[in-house]
Amino acid sequence: MKPQIKNGNTIWLLCCFSFVFLLTFCSLNIPFFWDSVTFSKIAGLFYSNGFNGFIVPETSDTGGFPLYGAYIAAGWMLFGKSLAVSHLLFLPFLVGVVWEFYKLCKRFLPEAYIPVALVFLCAEPCFVTQGMLMAYDVILLYLLLLATNCLLNGKYIVYSVSLIFIGLISVRGLMALPALAIVHGILIFYFKERRFTYADILVYLPVIAVFIVWILWHKQQTGWYFLSPMLEGTDQKLVGAAMMFRQFIYVLWKIADFGRVFIWLTIPLLAFLFRKQLRGKPDFKLLLIFLLLPLLVNMLFMVPISNPVGQRYFMFTYIILIITVTYIIRFMQKRMFRIGVIIGLLAAMISGNIWLWPEKYGNGWDCSLKVLPFFKIEKQARLFVVSHQINPVDIATDFPLQADAVNTYLADKSFHYSDKGTVPLRSFKYILHSNISNKFSPAEMSELEQQWKIIFSASQWPVYLRIYKNPE
């Protein structure tokens, strides 16, 4: 069933589309950043050397199919290699998220409250920032929303195809597939009160077949399946019970950060106040399933692994969170209270873009707009290095500052700093440090501040960047 757009909501939907167009237009000069650099690097290899069976060098190989990198490379081949083209290639996915989000709102919300949800979407810090940074998590979000709508509307052919792309877009896409399958089972057994049929199982066979073909091909070409030998001893390893508990708390913090804590608190409070109205509402139960079950499945995959948990990993949860809180707000009888809650939550989400934690805790720089000043002062640092004829490889730094300008700004000429890794700071002539990077230990930061000489410093709240010279 296609959503029927009424006149009032047409304007709001067009405003939301206009927002993502404007977002893209304002981002045309923003480089690839954070994890997106990996995909621009892969795209560059495909662009220069051909697709080569979609096998990438081991230093960039995550074990998953390089779908995003291949897409960017194909776009560059057709329209030219530039940041502007890259952002425009990303725009259809932003539009797709808005459209699929609208369709999902049509499924759960009265017409009068769809504009509220659309405004909340445009205020979501993680979605907006990831959209500006061309992050593949937005593509994964689009595919998950597409699959959800197809599942709810019984469009199983498109649902099956969307599962294939979810599995190909990233390894974390593979983690989302069990959650969708479990939700599918709940829909059948609990809501439709029937048994699984062969047709229900058949929709999962294509993605399983594609997955098996890929891992066998990848194994034949590389000699390994999922865990690259290059990643041995890194963050990709199992942890003990104590660290699992810390990872669990870390996940709770991340999904509540940037103003979302107020939404999480509002939902149970209003659900308790309007428990009579919500009792027996199958749509509300279904919303809670989509809100909590994928989150729990994500946790099962992420909590046992030492890899730091990113806020962007839970964007689907944030989207369902918006719909859920909007669903409950409509039961508020007093108009002034209802408007007050909406404005308060909107303010909380917008304020999330300036939430700042002590450096040692990390600030999810790729998931809120407070990152934007970084690109200006990073350019100033590069100009300083060039003007003072300092060899950039003599300057050591850490993620994400060590990325080559060839892969970030798509420059013709390489410009990158050395990766400090675990080598003592005194081994380098210079150190580049910024609060963007939380890879520097407290001891290293103390050593820099107390013993090294600052030769360059630039700041624009809330970001700073400094270059230190070795005192020896």
Coordinates of C-alpha atoms in Angstrom, one line a residue:
M1 CA 0.0 0.0 0.0
K2 CA 1.5 3.3 -1.1
P3 CA 1.4 6.2 1.4
Q4 CA -1.2 8.8 0.4
I5 CA 0.3 12.3 0.9
K6 CA -2.2 14.8 2.1
N7 CA -1.8 18.5 1.2
G8 CA -0.7 19.5 4.7
N9 CA 2.0 16.8 4.9
T10 CA 3.1 17.4 1.4
I11 CA 4.6 20.7 2.5
W12 CA 6.4 19.2 5.5
L13 CA 7.7 16.3 3.4
L14 CA 9.0 18.7 0.7
C15 CA 10.6 20.8 3.5
C16 CA 12.4 17.7 4.8
F17 CA 13.6 16.8 1.2
S18 CA 14.7 20.4 0.9
F19 CA 16.6 20.1 4.1
V20 CA 18.7 17.2 2.9
F21 CA 19.3 18.9 -0.4
L22 CA 20.5 22.0 1.5
L23 CA 22.6 19.8 3.8
T24 CA 24.3 18.3 0.8
F25 CA 24.9 21.7 -0.9
C26 CA 26.5 23.0 2.3
S27 CA 28.7 19.9 2.5
L28 CA 30.2 19.9 -1.0
N29 CA 33.7 20.8 0.3
I30 CA 33.7 18.6 3.4
P31 CA 36.2 15.8 3.0
F32 CA 35.8 12.1 3.7
F33 CA 36.3 11.7 7.4
W34 CA 36.6 9.1 10.1
D35 CA 35.7 5.6 8.8
S36 CA 34.5 7.0 5.5
V37 CA 38.2 7.5 4.5
T38 CA 38.5 3.7 4.3
F39 CA 35.8 3.6 1.6
S40 CA 37.2 6.6 -0.3
K41 CA 40.5 4.8 -0.3
I42 CA 38.9 1.6 -1.7
A43 CA 37.0 3.7 -4.3
G44 CA 40.3 5.3 -5.3
L45 CA 41.9 1.9 -5.9
F46 CA 38.9 0.7 -8.0
Y47 CA 38.9 4.0 -9.9
S48 CA 42.6 3.8 -10.7
N49 CA 43.1 0.0 -11.2
G50 CA 39.7 -1.4 -12.0
F51 CA 37.5 -3.5 -9.8
N52 CA 39.8 -6.5 -9.7
G53 CA 37.2 -9.0 -8.5
F54 CA 36.2 -6.6 -5.7
I55 CA 39.2 -7.7 -3.6
V56 CA 41.0 -4.9 -1.9
P57 CA 44.5 -4.7 -0.3
E58 CA 44.6 -6.4 3.1
T59 CA 45.2 -3.1 4.9
S60 CA 41.7 -1.9 3.8
D61 CA 40.0 -5.3 3.7
T62 CA 37.3 -5.8 6.4
G63 CA 36.1 -9.1 5.0
G64 CA 32.8 -7.6 3.8
F65 CA 31.9 -6.9 0.2
P66 CA 33.2 -3.3 -0.7
L67 CA 29.8 -2.2 -2.1
Y68 CA 30.1 1.5 -1.0
G69 CA 33.6 1.9 -2.4
A70 CA 32.5 0.3 -5.7
Y71 CA 29.5 2.6 -5.9
I72 CA 31.7 5.7 -5.3
A73 CA 34.3 4.5 -7.9
A74 CA 31.5 3.9 -10.5
G75 CA 30.2 7.4 -9.9
W76 CA 33.6 8.9 -10.3
M77 CA 34.1 7.1 -13.6
L78 CA 30.8 8.5 -14.8
F79 CA 30.8 12.0 -13.5
G80 CA 34.4 12.8 -12.5
K81 CA 36.4 12.4 -9.3
S82 CA 35.7 15.2 -6.8
L83 CA 34.2 15.9 -3.4
A84 CA 31.2 17.6 -4.9
V85 CA 30.4 14.5 -7.1
S86 CA 30.9 12.3 -4.0
H87 CA 28.4 14.3 -2.0
L88 CA 25.9 14.3 -4.9
L89 CA 26.3 10.5 -5.2
F90 CA 25.4 10.3 -1.5
L91 CA 22.3 12.5 -1.8
P92 CA 19.9 9.8 -3.1
F93 CA 20.4 7.9 0.1
L94 CA 19.5 10.9 2.3
V95 CA 16.4 11.4 0.2
G96 CA 15.7 7.7 0.5
V97 CA 16.0 7.8 4.3
V98 CA 13.4 10.7 4.4
W99 CA 11.0 8.9 2.1
E100 CA 11.2 5.5 3.9
F101 CA 10.9 7.3 7.2
Y102 CA 7.8 9.1 6.0
K103 CA 6.3 5.8 4.9
L104 CA 7.0 4.3 8.3
C105 CA 5.4 7.3 10.0
K106 CA 2.3 6.8 7.9
R107 CA 2.2 3.2 9.2
F108 CA 2.2 4.3 12.9
L109 CA 1.3 7.9 13.3
P110 CA -1.9 10.0 12.7
E111 CA -1.5 12.5 9.8
A112 CA -1.3 15.5 12.2
Y113 CA 1.8 14.1 14.0
I114 CA 3.8 13.1 11.0
P115 CA 5.3 16.7 10.7
V116 CA 6.5 16.4 14.3
A117 CA 8.4 13.3 13.5
L118 CA 9.9 14.8 10.3
V119 CA 11.1 17.8 12.3
F120 CA 12.7 15.5 14.8
L121 CA 14.4 13.6 12.0
C122 CA 16.0 16.8 10.7
A123 CA 17.2 17.6 14.2
E124 CA 18.8 14.2 14.9
P125 CA 22.5 15.0 15.4
C126 CA 23.9 11.7 14.3
F127 CA 21.8 11.5 11.1
V128 CA 22.5 15.1 10.1
T129 CA 26.3 14.8 10.7
Q130 CA 26.7 11.4 9.1
G131 CA 24.9 12.8 6.1
M132 CA 27.3 15.7 5.8
L133 CA 30.3 13.3 6.2
M134 CA 29.0 10.8 3.5
A135 CA 29.1 8.0 6.1
Y136 CA 28.0 4.6 4.9
D137 CA 25.9 4.1 8.0
V138 CA 23.3 6.4 6.4
I139 CA 23.1 3.9 3.4
L140 CA 22.7 1.1 5.9
L141 CA 19.9 3.1 7.6
Y142 CA 18.2 3.6 4.3
L143 CA 18.3 -0.1 3.5
L144 CA 17.0 -1.0 7.0
L145 CA 14.1 1.4 6.7
L146 CA 13.4 0.0 3.2
A147 CA 13.4 -3.6 4.5
T148 CA 11.2 -2.6 7.5
N149 CA 8.6 -1.0 5.3
C150 CA 8.6 -3.9 2.8
L151 CA 8.3 -6.4 5.7
L152 CA 5.3 -4.6 7.2
N153 CA 3.6 -4.2 3.8
G154 CA 4.2 -7.7 2.6
K155 CA 6.5 -6.7 -0.3
Y156 CA 8.7 -9.8 0.1
I157 CA 10.5 -9.6 -3.2
V158 CA 11.8 -6.1 -2.5
Y159 CA 12.4 -7.1 1.1
S160 CA 14.6 -10.0 -0.1
V161 CA 16.6 -7.8 -2.4
S162 CA 17.1 -5.2 0.3
L163 CA 18.4 -8.0 2.6
I164 CA 21.1 -8.7 0.0
F165 CA 22.3 -5.1 -0.1
I166 CA 22.2 -4.9 3.7
G167 CA 24.5 -7.9 3.8
L168 CA 26.8 -6.4 1.2
I169 CA 27.1 -2.9 2.5
S170 CA 29.1 -3.8 5.6
V171 CA 29.9 -6.4 8.2
R172 CA 27.5 -4.6 10.5
G173 CA 24.8 -5.0 7.9
L174 CA 25.2 -8.7 8.4
M175 CA 24.6 -8.2 12.1
A176 CA 21.3 -6.6 11.3
L177 CA 19.9 -9.5 9.4
P178 CA 19.2 -11.8 12.4
A179 CA 17.2 -8.9 14.0
L180 CA 15.1 -8.6 10.9
A181 CA 14.5 -12.3 10.7
I182 CA 13.5 -12.4 14.4
V183 CA 11.1 -9.5 13.9
H184 CA 9.7 -11.3 10.9
G185 CA 9.1 -14.4 13.0
I186 CA 7.3 -12.3 15.7
L187 CA 5.1 -10.7 13.1
I188 CA 4.1 -14.1 11.8
F189 CA 3.6 -16.0 15.1
Y190 CA 2.3 -13.2 17.4
F191 CA 0.6 -10.6 15.2
K192 CA -0.6 -12.8 12.3
E193 CA -1.0 -15.9 14.4
R194 CA 0.1 -18.4 11.9
R195 CA 3.1 -20.7 11.3
F196 CA 6.1 -20.1 9.1
T197 CA 5.7 -21.3 5.5
Y198 CA 8.2 -22.2 2.9
A199 CA 7.5 -18.8 1.2
D200 CA 8.5 -17.0 4.4
I201 CA 11.8 -18.9 4.5
L202 CA 12.4 -18.4 0.8
V203 CA 12.9 -14.7 1.1
Y204 CA 16.1 -15.3 3.1
L205 CA 17.7 -17.8 0.7
P206 CA 19.0 -15.2 -1.8
V207 CA 21.0 -13.3 0.8
I208 CA 22.3 -16.5 2.3
A209 CA 23.4 -17.7 -1.2
V210 CA 25.1 -14.3 -2.1
F211 CA 26.8 -14.4 1.3
I212 CA 28.2 -17.9 0.8
V213 CA 29.4 -17.1 -2.7
W214 CA 31.2 -14.0 -1.4
I215 CA 32.9 -15.5 1.5
L216 CA 34.1 -18.5 -0.6
W217 CA 35.4 -16.2 -3.3
H218 CA 37.0 -13.9 -0.7
K219 CA 38.6 -16.9 1.0
Q220 CA 40.0 -18.2 -2.3
Q221 CA 41.5 -14.8 -3.1
T222 CA 42.8 -13.8 0.3
G223 CA 43.2 -17.0 2.4
W224 CA 40.9 -15.8 5.2
Y225 CA 37.2 -15.3 5.9
F226 CA 36.3 -12.5 8.3
L227 CA 39.2 -11.6 10.6
S228 CA 42.2 -10.3 8.6
P229 CA 45.6 -11.4 9.9
M230 CA 46.4 -7.6 9.8
L231 CA 43.8 -7.2 12.6
E232 CA 45.4 -9.7 15.0
G233 CA 46.1 -8.1 18.3
T234 CA 43.9 -5.1 17.6
D235 CA 40.5 -4.1 18.9
Q236 CA 38.8 -7.0 17.0
K237 CA 39.0 -9.6 19.8
L238 CA 36.8 -11.1 22.5
V239 CA 36.9 -9.6 26.0
G240 CA 36.3 -10.8 29.5
A241 CA 33.2 -10.4 31.6
A242 CA 34.3 -7.2 33.3
M243 CA 35.0 -5.5 29.9
M244 CA 31.8 -6.8 28.6
F245 CA 29.9 -5.0 31.4
R246 CA 31.9 -1.9 30.5
Q247 CA 31.0 -2.2 26.9
F248 CA 27.3 -2.7 27.8
I249 CA 27.4 0.6 29.9
Y250 CA 29.2 2.3 27.0
V251 CA 26.4 1.3 24.6
L252 CA 23.8 2.7 27.0
W253 CA 25.7 5.9 27.2
K254 CA 26.1 6.2 23.5
I255 CA 22.4 5.7 22.7
A256 CA 21.5 8.3 25.4
D257 CA 24.1 10.9 24.5
F258 CA 23.5 14.1 22.5
G259 CA 20.1 14.8 24.1
R260 CA 18.5 11.4 23.4
V261 CA 18.5 10.7 27.1
F262 CA 15.4 13.0 27.4
I263 CA 13.6 11.0 24.7
W264 CA 14.4 7.7 26.5
L265 CA 13.1 9.1 29.7
T266 CA 10.0 10.6 28.1
I267 CA 8.8 7.3 26.5
P268 CA 8.3 5.3 29.8
L269 CA 7.0 8.3 31.7
L270 CA 4.2 9.0 29.1
A271 CA 3.7 5.3 28.5
F272 CA 2.9 5.0 32.3
L273 CA 0.6 8.0 32.3
F274 CA -1.3 6.8 29.2
R275 CA -1.2 3.1 29.9
K276 CA -4.9 2.8 29.5
Q277 CA -4.9 4.3 26.0
L278 CA -1.9 2.2 25.0
R279 CA -3.2 -1.0 26.4
G280 CA -4.2 -3.4 23.5
K281 CA -2.6 -1.2 20.9
P282 CA -0.8 -3.6 18.5
D283 CA 1.0 -0.8 16.7
F284 CA 2.7 0.4 20.0
K285 CA 3.8 -3.2 20.8
L286 CA 5.2 -3.4 17.3
L287 CA 7.1 -0.1 17.7
L288 CA 8.6 -1.4 20.9
I289 CA 9.8 -4.5 19.1
F290 CA 11.5 -2.5 16.4
L291 CA 12.9 -0.2 19.0
L292 CA 14.4 -2.8 21.4
L293 CA 15.0 -6.0 19.5
P294 CA 17.5 -4.7 16.9
L295 CA 19.2 -2.8 19.7
L296 CA 19.6 -6.0 21.8
V297 CA 20.8 -8.0 18.8
N298 CA 23.4 -5.2 18.1
M299 CA 24.5 -5.5 21.7
L300 CA 24.9 -9.2 21.5
F301 CA 27.4 -8.7 18.6
M302 CA 29.2 -5.7 20.0
V303 CA 29.4 -6.1 23.8
P304 CA 31.7 -9.2 23.6
I305 CA 34.2 -7.4 21.3
S306 CA 36.8 -4.9 22.3
N307 CA 36.2 -2.6 19.4
P308 CA 35.0 0.8 20.6
V309 CA 31.3 1.3 20.2
G310 CA 30.3 4.2 17.9
Q311 CA 27.1 6.2 18.2
R312 CA 26.4 5.8 14.5
Y313 CA 26.0 2.1 15.0
F314 CA 22.5 2.7 16.4
M315 CA 21.0 5.1 13.9
F316 CA 18.1 2.8 13.2
T317 CA 17.3 2.8 16.9
Y318 CA 17.3 6.6 16.9
I319 CA 14.9 6.7 14.1
I320 CA 12.4 4.3 15.7
L321 CA 12.9 6.2 18.9
I322 CA 11.6 9.3 17.2
I323 CA 8.5 7.6 15.9
T324 CA 7.9 5.9 19.3
V325 CA 8.0 9.1 21.3
T326 CA 5.8 10.9 18.7
Y327 CA 3.3 8.1 18.9
I328 CA 2.9 8.6 22.6
I329 CA 2.9 12.4 22.6
R330 CA -0.4 12.4 20.7
F331 CA -2.2 11.1 23.7
M332 CA -1.5 14.2 25.7
Q333 CA -4.8 16.1 25.9
K334 CA -3.6 19.5 26.9
R335 CA -2.3 21.3 23.8
M336 CA 0.1 23.5 25.7
F337 CA 1.7 20.5 27.5
R338 CA 2.0 18.7 24.2
I339 CA 3.7 21.6 22.5
G340 CA 5.9 22.1 25.4
V341 CA 7.1 18.5 25.3
I342 CA 7.7 18.6 21.6
I343 CA 9.7 21.9 21.8
G344 CA 11.6 20.5 24.8
L345 CA 12.7 17.3 23.0
L346 CA 13.5 19.3 19.9
A347 CA 15.7 21.6 21.9
A348 CA 17.4 18.6 23.6
M349 CA 18.2 17.1 20.2
I350 CA 19.6 20.3 18.8
S351 CA 21.6 20.9 21.9
G352 CA 23.2 17.5 21.4
N353 CA 25.4 19.1 18.7
I354 CA 27.3 21.0 21.4
W355 CA 27.4 18.3 24.2
L356 CA 31.0 18.0 25.2
W357 CA 32.6 15.4 27.5
P358 CA 36.1 15.3 29.0
E359 CA 38.5 14.2 26.3
K360 CA 39.3 10.8 27.9
Y361 CA 35.7 9.7 27.3
G362 CA 35.4 10.5 23.6
N363 CA 32.9 12.8 22.1
G364 CA 31.5 11.0 19.0
W365 CA 33.0 13.7 16.8
D366 CA 31.6 12.1 13.6
C367 CA 28.1 12.1 15.0
S368 CA 27.4 15.8 15.9
L369 CA 27.9 19.1 14.2
K370 CA 30.5 20.3 16.7
V371 CA 33.0 18.6 14.4
L372 CA 32.6 21.2 11.7
P373 CA 35.2 23.7 12.9
F374 CA 37.9 20.9 12.7
F375 CA 38.1 21.1 8.9
K376 CA 39.0 24.8 9.0
I377 CA 41.8 24.5 11.6
E378 CA 43.1 21.3 10.0
K379 CA 43.6 23.2 6.8
Q380 CA 45.5 25.9 8.8
A381 CA 47.8 23.3 10.2
R382 CA 48.6 21.9 6.7
L383 CA 49.4 25.4 5.5
F384 CA 51.7 25.9 8.4
V385 CA 53.5 22.6 7.7
V386 CA 53.9 23.5 4.0
S387 CA 55.0 27.1 4.6
H388 CA 57.6 26.1 7.2
Q389 CA 58.9 23.3 4.9
I390 CA 58.3 20.6 7.4
N391 CA 58.1 17.1 6.0
P392 CA 54.6 15.9 7.1
V393 CA 55.9 12.3 7.6
D394 CA 58.2 13.7 10.4
I395 CA 55.0 14.6 12.2
A396 CA 53.3 11.7 14.1
T397 CA 49.6 11.6 15.0
D398 CA 46.8 9.2 15.4
F399 CA 43.3 8.4 14.1
P400 CA 41.6 10.2 12.4
L401 CA 44.3 12.8 11.8
Q402 CA 46.8 10.5 10.0
A403 CA 44.6 10.0 6.9
D404 CA 46.1 11.0 3.5
A405 CA 44.7 14.0 1.7
V406 CA 44.5 11.8 -1.4
N407 CA 41.7 9.9 0.4
T408 CA 40.1 12.8 2.4
Y409 CA 40.1 15.8 0.1
L410 CA 40.8 13.6 -3.0
A411 CA 43.9 15.6 -3.6
D412 CA 46.2 14.7 -6.5
K413 CA 49.3 14.8 -4.3
S414 CA 49.8 12.8 -1.2
F415 CA 50.0 14.7 2.1
H416 CA 49.8 12.6 5.3
Y417 CA 51.3 12.5 8.8
S418 CA 52.9 9.4 10.3
D419 CA 50.8 7.1 12.5
K420 CA 52.3 7.2 16.0
G421 CA 50.9 3.8 16.9
T422 CA 52.4 2.6 20.2
V423 CA 55.9 4.0 19.5
P424 CA 57.1 6.4 22.3
L425 CA 56.5 10.0 21.5
R426 CA 60.2 10.9 21.8
S427 CA 60.9 8.8 18.7
F428 CA 59.3 11.6 16.5
K429 CA 60.4 15.1 15.6
Y430 CA 56.9 16.5 15.8
I431 CA 53.5 15.4 17.2
L432 CA 50.2 16.6 15.9
H433 CA 47.4 16.4 18.5
S434 CA 43.8 17.4 18.6
N435 CA 40.9 16.7 20.9
I436 CA 39.3 15.1 17.8
S437 CA 41.5 12.1 18.5
N438 CA 41.1 10.2 21.8
K439 CA 43.9 7.8 21.0
F440 CA 46.5 9.8 23.0
S441 CA 46.8 8.4 26.6
P442 CA 46.6 10.8 29.6
A443 CA 50.3 10.2 30.1
E444 CA 51.2 11.1 26.5
M445 CA 49.0 14.3 26.7
S446 CA 50.7 15.3 30.0
E447 CA 54.1 14.7 28.4
L448 CA 53.3 16.9 25.4
E449 CA 51.9 19.7 27.6
Q450 CA 54.8 19.8 30.1
Q451 CA 57.8 18.9 28.1
W452 CA 57.2 19.6 24.4
K453 CA 57.2 23.0 22.7
I454 CA 54.1 24.2 20.8
I455 CA 55.0 25.5 17.4
F456 CA 51.5 25.7 16.0
S457 CA 48.1 26.1 17.7
A458 CA 44.7 26.8 16.3
S459 CA 41.3 26.5 17.9
Q460 CA 37.7 27.2 17.2
W461 CA 35.3 26.0 19.9
P462 CA 35.0 23.2 20.7
V463 CA 38.0 21.9 18.6
Y464 CA 41.7 22.6 19.0
L465 CA 44.7 21.4 17.1
R466 CA 48.4 21.7 18.1
I467 CA 51.8 20.8 16.7
Y468 CA 54.5 20.0 19.2
K469 CA 58.2 20.0 18.6
N470 CA 60.4 17.4 20.3
P471 CA 62.5 19.2 22.9
E472 CA 65.5 16.9 22.1

